[in-house]
Backbone as numpy.savetxt, mean C-alpha at the origin, in Angstrom:
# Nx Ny Nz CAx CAy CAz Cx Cy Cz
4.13 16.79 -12.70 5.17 15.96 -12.11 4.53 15.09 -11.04
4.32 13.59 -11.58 3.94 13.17 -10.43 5.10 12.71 -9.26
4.15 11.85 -8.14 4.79 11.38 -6.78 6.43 10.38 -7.12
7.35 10.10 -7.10 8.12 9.17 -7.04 7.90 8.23 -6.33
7.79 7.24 -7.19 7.30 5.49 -6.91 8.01 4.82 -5.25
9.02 5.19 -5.66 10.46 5.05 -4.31 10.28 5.47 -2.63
9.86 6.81 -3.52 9.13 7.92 -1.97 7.89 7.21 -1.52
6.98 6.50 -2.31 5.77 5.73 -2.16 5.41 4.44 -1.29
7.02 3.74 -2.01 7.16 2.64 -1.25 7.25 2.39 0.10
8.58 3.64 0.10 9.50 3.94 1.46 8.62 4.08 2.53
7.56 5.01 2.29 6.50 5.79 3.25 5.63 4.60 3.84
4.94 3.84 2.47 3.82 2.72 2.74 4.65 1.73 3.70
5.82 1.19 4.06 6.78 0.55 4.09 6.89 1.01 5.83
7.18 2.43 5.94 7.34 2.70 7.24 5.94 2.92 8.06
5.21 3.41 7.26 3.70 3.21 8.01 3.20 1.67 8.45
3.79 0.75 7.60 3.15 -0.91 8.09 4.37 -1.68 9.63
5.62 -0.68 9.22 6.23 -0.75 10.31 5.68 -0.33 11.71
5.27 0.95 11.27 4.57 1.49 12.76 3.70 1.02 13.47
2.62 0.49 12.01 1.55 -0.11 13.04 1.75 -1.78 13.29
2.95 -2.32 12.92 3.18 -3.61 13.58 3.56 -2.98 14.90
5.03 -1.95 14.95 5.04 -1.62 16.51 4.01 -1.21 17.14
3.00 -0.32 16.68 2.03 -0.43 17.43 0.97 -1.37 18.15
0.90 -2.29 17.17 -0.24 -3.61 17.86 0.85 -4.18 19.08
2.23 -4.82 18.50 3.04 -5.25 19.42 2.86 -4.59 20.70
3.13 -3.04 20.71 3.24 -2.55 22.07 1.63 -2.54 22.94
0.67 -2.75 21.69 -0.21 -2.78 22.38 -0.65 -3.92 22.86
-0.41 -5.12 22.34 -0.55 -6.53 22.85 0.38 -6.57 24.10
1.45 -6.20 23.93 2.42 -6.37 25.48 2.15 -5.82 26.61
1.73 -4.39 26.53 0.93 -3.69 27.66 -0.61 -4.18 27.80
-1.64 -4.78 27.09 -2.91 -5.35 27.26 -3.77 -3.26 27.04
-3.44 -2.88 26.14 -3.75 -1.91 26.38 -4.46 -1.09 24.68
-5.67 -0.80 24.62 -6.33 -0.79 23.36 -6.00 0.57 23.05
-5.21 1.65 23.74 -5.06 2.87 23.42 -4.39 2.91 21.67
-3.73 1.93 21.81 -2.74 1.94 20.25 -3.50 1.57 19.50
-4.70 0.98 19.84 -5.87 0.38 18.06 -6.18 2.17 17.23
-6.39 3.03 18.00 -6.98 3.92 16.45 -5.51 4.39 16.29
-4.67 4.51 16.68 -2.86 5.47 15.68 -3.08 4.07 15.30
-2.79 2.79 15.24 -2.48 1.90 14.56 -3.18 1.75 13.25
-4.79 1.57 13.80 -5.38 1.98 12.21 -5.28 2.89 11.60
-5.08 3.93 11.69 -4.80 5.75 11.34 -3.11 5.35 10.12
-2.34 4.60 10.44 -1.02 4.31 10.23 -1.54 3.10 9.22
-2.38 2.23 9.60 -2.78 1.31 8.17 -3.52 2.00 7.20
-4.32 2.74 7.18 -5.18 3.75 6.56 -3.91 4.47 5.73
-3.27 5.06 6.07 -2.34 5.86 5.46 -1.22 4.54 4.44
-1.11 3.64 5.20 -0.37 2.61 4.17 -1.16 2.32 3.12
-2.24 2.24 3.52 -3.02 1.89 2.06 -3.32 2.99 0.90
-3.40 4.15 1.11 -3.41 5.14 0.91 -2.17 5.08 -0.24
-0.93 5.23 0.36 0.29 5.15 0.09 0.53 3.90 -1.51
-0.03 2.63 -1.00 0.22 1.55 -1.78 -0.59 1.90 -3.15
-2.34 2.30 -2.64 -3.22 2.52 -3.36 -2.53 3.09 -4.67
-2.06 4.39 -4.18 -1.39 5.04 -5.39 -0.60 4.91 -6.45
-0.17 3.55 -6.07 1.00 3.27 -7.01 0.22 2.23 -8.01
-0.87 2.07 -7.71 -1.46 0.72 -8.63 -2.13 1.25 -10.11
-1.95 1.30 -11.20 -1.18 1.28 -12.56 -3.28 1.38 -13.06
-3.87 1.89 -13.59 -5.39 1.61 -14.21 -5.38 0.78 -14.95
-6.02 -0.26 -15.59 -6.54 -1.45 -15.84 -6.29 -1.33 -17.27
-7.43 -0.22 -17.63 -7.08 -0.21 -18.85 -6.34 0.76 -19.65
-4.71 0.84 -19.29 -4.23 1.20 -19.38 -2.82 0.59 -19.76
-2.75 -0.88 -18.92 -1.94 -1.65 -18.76 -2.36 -2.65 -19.93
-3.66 -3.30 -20.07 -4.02 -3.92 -20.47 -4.46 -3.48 -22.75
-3.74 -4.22 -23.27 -4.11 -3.84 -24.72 -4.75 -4.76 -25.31
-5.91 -5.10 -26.33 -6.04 -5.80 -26.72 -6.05 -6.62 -28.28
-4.81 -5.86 -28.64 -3.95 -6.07 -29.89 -3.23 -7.34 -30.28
-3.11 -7.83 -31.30 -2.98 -9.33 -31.43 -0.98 -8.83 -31.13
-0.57 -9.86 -30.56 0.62 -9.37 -29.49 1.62 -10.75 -30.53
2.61 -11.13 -30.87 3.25 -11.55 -31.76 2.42 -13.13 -32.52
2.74 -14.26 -32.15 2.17 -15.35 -32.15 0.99 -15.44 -31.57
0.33 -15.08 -30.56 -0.97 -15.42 -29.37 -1.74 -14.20 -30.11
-3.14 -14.41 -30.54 -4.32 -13.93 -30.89 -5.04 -12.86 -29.57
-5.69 -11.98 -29.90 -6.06 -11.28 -28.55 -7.25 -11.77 -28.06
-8.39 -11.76 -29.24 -9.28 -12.88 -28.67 -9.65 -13.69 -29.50
């Protein structure tokens, strides 16, 4: 049973939230404490997004497809 796509989004979605609030609060205070949770929070978004991206050749067939030739 894999992850639900939804739960994937939601998560990647609130992690890019955080670390916008994070740079914000850290640009407003002049204060670099928020650069590693901020990257820690992009790291994990990517993480998050990473997962949902589909293998190549998997997606991809190279079967003559109705009218259009494959190669």
């Amino acid at each position: 049973m894999g992850p639900s796509v939804d739960l994937q989004v939601w998560g990647g979605r609130l992690c890019l939230g955080l670390v916008t609030l994070l740079v914000s609060l850290g640009y407003y205070y002049g204060n670099v404490r928020f650069v590693p949770v901020a990257v820690g929070f992009a790291i994990l978004a990517g993480v998050f997004y990473f997962g949902r991206v589909p293998s190549l050749a998997a997606s991809r067939s190279v079967a003559n497809s109705g009218r259009h030739r494959a190669l």
